[in-house]
Structure formats: structure tokens, C-alpha cells
mmCIF file of C-alpha atoms in Angstrom:
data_model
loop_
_atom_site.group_PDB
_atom_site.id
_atom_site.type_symbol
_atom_site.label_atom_id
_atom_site.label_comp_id
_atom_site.label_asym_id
_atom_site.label_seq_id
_atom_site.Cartn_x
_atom_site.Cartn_y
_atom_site.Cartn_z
ATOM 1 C CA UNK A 1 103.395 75.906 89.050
ATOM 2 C CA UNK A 2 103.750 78.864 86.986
ATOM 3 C CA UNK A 3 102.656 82.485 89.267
ATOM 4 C CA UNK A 4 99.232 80.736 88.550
ATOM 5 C CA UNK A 5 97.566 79.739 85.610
ATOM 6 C CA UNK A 6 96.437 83.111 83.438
ATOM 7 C CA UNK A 7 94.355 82.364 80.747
ATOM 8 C CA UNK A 8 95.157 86.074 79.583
ATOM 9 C CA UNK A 9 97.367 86.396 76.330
ATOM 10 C CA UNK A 10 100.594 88.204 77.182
ATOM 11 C CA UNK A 11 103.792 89.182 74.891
ATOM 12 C CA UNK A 12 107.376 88.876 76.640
ATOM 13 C CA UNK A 13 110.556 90.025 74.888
ATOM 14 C CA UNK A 14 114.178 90.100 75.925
ATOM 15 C CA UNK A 15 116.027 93.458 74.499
ATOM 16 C CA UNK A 16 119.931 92.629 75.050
ATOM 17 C CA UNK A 17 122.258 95.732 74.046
ATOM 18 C CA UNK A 18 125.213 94.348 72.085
ATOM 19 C CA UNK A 19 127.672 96.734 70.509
ATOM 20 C CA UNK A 20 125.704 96.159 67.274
ATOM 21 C CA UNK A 21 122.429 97.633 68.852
ATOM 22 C CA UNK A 22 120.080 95.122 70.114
ATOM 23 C CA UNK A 23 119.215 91.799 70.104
ATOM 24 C CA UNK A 24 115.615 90.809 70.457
ATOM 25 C CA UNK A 25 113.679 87.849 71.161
ATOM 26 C CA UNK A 26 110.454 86.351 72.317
ATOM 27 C CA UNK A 27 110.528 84.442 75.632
ATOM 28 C CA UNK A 28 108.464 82.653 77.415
ATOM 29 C CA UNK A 29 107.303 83.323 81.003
ATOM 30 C CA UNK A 30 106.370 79.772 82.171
ATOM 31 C CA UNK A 31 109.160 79.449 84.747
ATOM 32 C CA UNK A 32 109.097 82.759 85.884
ATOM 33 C CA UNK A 33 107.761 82.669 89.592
ATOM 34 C CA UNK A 34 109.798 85.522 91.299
ATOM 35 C CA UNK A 35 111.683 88.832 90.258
ATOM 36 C CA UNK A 36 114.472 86.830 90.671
ATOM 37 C CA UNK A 37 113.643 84.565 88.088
ATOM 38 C CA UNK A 38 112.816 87.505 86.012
ATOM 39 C CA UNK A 39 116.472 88.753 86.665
ATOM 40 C CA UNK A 40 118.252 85.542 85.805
ATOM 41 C CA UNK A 41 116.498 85.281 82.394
ATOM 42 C CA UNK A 42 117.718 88.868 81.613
ATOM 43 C CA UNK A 43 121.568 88.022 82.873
ATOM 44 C CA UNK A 44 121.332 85.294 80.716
ATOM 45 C CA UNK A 45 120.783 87.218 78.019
ATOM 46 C CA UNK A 46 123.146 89.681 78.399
ATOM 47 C CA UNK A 47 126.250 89.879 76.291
ATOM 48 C CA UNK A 48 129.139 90.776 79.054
ATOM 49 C CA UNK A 49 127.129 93.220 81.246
ATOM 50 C CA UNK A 50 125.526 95.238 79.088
ATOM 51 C CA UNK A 51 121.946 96.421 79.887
ATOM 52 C CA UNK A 52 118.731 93.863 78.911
ATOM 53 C CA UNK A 53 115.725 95.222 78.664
ATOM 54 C CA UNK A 54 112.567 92.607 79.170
ATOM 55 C CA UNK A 55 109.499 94.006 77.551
ATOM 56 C CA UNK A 56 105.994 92.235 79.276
ATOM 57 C CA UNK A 57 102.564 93.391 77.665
ATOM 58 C CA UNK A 58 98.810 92.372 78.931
ATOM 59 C CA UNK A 59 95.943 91.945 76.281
ATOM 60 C CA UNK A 60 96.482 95.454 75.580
ATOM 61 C CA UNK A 61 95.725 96.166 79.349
ATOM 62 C CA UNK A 62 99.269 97.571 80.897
ATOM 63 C CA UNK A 63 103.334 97.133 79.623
ATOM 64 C CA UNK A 64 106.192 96.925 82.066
ATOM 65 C CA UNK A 65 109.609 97.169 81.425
ATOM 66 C CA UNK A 66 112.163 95.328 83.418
ATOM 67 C CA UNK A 67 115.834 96.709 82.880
ATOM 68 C CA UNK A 68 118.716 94.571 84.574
ATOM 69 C CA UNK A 69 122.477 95.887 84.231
ATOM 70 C CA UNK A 70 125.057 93.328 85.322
ATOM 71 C CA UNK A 71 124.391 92.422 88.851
ATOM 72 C CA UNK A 72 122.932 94.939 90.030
ATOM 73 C CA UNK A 73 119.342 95.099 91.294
ATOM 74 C CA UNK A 74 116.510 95.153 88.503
ATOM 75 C CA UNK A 75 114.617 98.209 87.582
ATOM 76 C CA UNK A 76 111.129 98.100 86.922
ATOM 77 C CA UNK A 77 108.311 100.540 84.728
ATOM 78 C CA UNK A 78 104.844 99.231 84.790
ATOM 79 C CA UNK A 79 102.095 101.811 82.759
ATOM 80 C CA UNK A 80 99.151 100.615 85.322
ATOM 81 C CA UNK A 81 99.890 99.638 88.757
ATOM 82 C CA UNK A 82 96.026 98.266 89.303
ATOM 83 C CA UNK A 83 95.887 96.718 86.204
ATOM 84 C CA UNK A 84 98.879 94.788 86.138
ATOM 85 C CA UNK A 85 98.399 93.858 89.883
ATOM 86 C CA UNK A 86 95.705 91.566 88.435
ATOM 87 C CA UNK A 87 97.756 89.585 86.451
ATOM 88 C CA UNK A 88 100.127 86.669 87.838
ATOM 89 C CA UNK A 89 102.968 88.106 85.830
ATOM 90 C CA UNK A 90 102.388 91.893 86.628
ATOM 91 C CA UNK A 91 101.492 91.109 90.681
ATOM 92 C CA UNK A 92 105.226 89.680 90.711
ATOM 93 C CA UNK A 93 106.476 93.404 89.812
ATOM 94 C CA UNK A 94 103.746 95.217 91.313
ATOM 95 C CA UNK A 95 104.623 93.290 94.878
ATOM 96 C CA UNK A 96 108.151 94.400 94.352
ATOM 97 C CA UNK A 97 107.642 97.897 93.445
ATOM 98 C CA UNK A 98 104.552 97.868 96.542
ATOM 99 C CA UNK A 99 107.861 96.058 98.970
ATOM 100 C CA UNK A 100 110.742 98.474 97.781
ATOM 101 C CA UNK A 101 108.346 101.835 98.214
ATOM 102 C CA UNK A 102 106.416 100.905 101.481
ATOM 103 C CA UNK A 103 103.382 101.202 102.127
ATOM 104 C CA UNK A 104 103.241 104.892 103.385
ATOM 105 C CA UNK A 105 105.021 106.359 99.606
ATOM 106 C CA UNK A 106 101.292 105.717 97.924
ATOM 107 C CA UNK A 107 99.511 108.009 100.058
ATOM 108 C CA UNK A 108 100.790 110.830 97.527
ATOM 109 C CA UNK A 109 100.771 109.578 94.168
ATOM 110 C CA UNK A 110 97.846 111.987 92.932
ATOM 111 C CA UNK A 111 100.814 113.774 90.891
ATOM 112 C CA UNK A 112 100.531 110.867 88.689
ATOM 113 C CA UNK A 113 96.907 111.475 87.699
ATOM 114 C CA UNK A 114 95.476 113.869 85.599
ATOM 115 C CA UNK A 115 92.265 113.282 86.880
ATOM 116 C CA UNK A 116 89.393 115.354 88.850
ATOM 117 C CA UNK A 117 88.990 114.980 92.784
ATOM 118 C CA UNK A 118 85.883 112.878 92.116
ATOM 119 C CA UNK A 119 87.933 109.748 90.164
ATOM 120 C CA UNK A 120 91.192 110.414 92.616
ATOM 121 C CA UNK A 121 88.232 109.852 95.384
ATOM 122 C CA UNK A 122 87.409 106.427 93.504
ATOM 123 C CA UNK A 123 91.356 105.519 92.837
ATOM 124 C CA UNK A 124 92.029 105.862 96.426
ATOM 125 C CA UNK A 125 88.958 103.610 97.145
ATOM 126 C CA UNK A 126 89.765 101.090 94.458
ATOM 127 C CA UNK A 127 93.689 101.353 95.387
ATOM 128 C CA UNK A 128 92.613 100.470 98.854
ATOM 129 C CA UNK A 129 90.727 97.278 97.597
ATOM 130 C CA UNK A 130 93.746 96.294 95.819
ATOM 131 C CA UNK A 131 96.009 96.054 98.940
ATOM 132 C CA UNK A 132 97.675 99.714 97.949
ATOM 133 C CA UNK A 133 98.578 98.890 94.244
ATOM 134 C CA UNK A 134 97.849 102.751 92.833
ATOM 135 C CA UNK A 135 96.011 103.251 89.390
ATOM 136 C CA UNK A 136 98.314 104.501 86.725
ATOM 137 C CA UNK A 137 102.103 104.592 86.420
ATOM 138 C CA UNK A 138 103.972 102.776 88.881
ATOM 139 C CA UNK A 139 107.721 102.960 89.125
ATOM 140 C CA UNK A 140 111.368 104.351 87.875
ATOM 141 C CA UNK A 141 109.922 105.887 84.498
ATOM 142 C CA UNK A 142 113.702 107.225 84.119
ATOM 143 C CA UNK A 143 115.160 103.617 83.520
ATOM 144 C CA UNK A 144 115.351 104.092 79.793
ATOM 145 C CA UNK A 145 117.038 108.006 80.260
ATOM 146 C CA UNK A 146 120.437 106.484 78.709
ATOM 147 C CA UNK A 147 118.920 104.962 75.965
ATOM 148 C CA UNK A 148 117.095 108.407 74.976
ATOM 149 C CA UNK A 149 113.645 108.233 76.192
ATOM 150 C CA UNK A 150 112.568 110.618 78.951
ATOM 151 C CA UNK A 151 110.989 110.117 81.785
ATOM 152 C CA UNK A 152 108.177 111.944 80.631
ATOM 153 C CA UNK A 153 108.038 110.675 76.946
ATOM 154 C CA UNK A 154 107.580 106.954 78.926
ATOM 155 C CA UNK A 155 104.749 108.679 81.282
ATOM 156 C CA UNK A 156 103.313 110.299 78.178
ATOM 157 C CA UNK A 157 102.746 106.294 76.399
ATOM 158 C CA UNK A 158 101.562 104.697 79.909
ATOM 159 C CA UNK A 159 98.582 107.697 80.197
ATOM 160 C CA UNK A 160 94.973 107.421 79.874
ATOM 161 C CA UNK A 161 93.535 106.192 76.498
ATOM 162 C CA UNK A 162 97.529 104.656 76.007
ATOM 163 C CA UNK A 163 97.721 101.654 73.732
ATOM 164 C CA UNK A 164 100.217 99.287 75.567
ATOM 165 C CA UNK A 165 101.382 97.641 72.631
ATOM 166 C CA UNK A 166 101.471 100.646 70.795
ATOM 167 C CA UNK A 167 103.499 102.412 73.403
ATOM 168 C CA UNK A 168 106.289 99.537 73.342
ATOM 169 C CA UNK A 169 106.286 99.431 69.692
ATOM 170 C CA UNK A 170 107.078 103.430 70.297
ATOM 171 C CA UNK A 171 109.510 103.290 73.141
ATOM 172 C CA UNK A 172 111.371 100.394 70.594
ATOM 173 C CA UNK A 173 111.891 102.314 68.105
ATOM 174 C CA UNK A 174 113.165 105.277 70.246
ATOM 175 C CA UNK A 175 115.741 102.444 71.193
ATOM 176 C CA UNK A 176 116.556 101.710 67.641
ATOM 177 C CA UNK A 177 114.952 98.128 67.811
ATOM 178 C CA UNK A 178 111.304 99.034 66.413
ATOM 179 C CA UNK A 179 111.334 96.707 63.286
ATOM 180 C CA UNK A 180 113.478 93.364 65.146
ATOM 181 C CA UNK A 181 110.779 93.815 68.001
ATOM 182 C CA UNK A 182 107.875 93.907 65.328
ATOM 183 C CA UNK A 183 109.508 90.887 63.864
ATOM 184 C CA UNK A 184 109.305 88.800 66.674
ATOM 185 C CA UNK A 185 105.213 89.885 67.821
#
């Protein structure tokens, strides 16, 4: 069984640097149970061990970006920790983020919110609900630094009012790949 059944349209595409640029292509999520999983579809990808890049958009709801190098461990982005919690494919990389953090790094994550003390008030509440899976930005927003996109430029595209397809379409063609990933949507 596939993390569950979601009935929820999703977009999936595997960015593999080459020396030429990148290489893009659609992919499909069906046997992906585990970040592992997740992983091996990126190494396979790769051309020797250069970086892949797996792009994973919600109905417009959240993005997450998945960036494997070689063998080392995978690197995750996700614009909405709540939101993508939801989600079969987003709970696999909100679980990870949730395990590799612990529990007690959420208590502080009001620096990601621009919000008054009111909403925080309610994000803490609804956080709570969701087993600790905080609203907003969850994760290394510097994993696409070498590629020319800030850390902040990638906060910037996962903030309120944010367009999640719109921001990967943007954070694409900061990588150089904008029209071969509009090709393949």
C-alpha cells in the first residue's frame, strides 16, 4: 500500500544536476512509503553523485523540496509543516524533520511567524493537535544556498498568501530549470 490512499492531486519532479544543467522529470510517488524510498528514487537519478533535487507540491496547499547528494543523508524544505503533515506524502517528511529535531526544538519556532500573539496563541494550540508539526516553514531552508537561492529568498516563497506552485516555478528558474520544469507540469 502506497503511505495511504490520497485522493489529493499532487505534482512530483526529479531535478538531477548534470554538467549540462539539469535534467527534469515527472515521477510518480506510488511506491514511495519511507524517506528512504524517497532517497533511492533521487540516487537513481543522479548522474555520478551530483546533487538531485525532488520537487513535491499539494493542490496548491504546501511544496517541499528533498535534496540528496551522493550518499549522504537527505535534506528536506517543506513551506507548511501543518499542512503537509496532512498529507500521506508530506507526513513522511514532516515525521522525519519532527524525529531529526525532537520534540523540545518546536517550542521556539515563533521566529518563523510573522504573526500577532493572538494567531501564535492558536498555532501553538493547533500545533499541539497535530502531534507538534508547527504551522509554516519547516526545515533546512539553506539546502538550495549552492545553487543560488537564499535561505531567505526560499522563506520569502513558503510565507503567508505563497502560491506553492508558483514558488517552485520561481525557485526553478533561480536554478536555471524554469522552462524544462514547466514542460513537464
Amino acid at each position: 500500500m502506497i503511505l495511504g490512499v490520497s485522493l489529493v492531486a499532487y505534482f512530483a519532479a526529479v531535478l538531477a544536476r548534470s554538467e549540462d544543467g539539469w535534467d527534469v522529470s515527472e515521477t510518480e510517488l506510488d511506491d514511495v512509503e519511507t524517506l528512504a524510498d524517497l532517497a533511492d528514487l533521487a540516487r537513481d537519478s543522479a548522474q555520478d553523485d551530483d546533487s538531485v533535487l525532488i520537487f513535491i507540491e499539494q493542490e496548491d496547499a504546501w511544496f517541499a523540496i528533498v535534496r540528496v547528494d551522493g550518499e549522504d543523508d537527505p535534506r528536506i524544505f517543506v513551506s507548511d509543516g501543518a499542512a503537509a503533515a496532512r498529507s500521506s506524502y508530506g507526513s513522511v517528511l514532516t515525521d522525519e524533520l519532527v524525529d531529526q529535531a525532537g520534540e523540545s526544538e518546536f517550542g521556539d519556532l515563533d521566529h518563523l511567524l510573522d504573526e500577532d500573539e493572538e494567531a501564535e496563541d492558536q498555532d501553538d494550540e493547533d500545533a499541539d493537535a497535530r502531534g507538534g508539526v508547527p504551522v509554516g516553514p519547516l526545515g533546512d531552508a539553506h539546502l538550495l544556498v549552492e545553487f543560488g537561492l537564499a535561505g531567505d529568498e526560499l522563506l520569502a516563497l513558503s510565507g503567508e498568501g505563497a502560491v506553492p506552485g508558483d514558488a517552485l516555478e520561481e525557485i526553478a528558474e533561480a536554478l536555471g530549470c524554469g522552462e524544462v520544469l514547466e514542460a513537464v507540469r
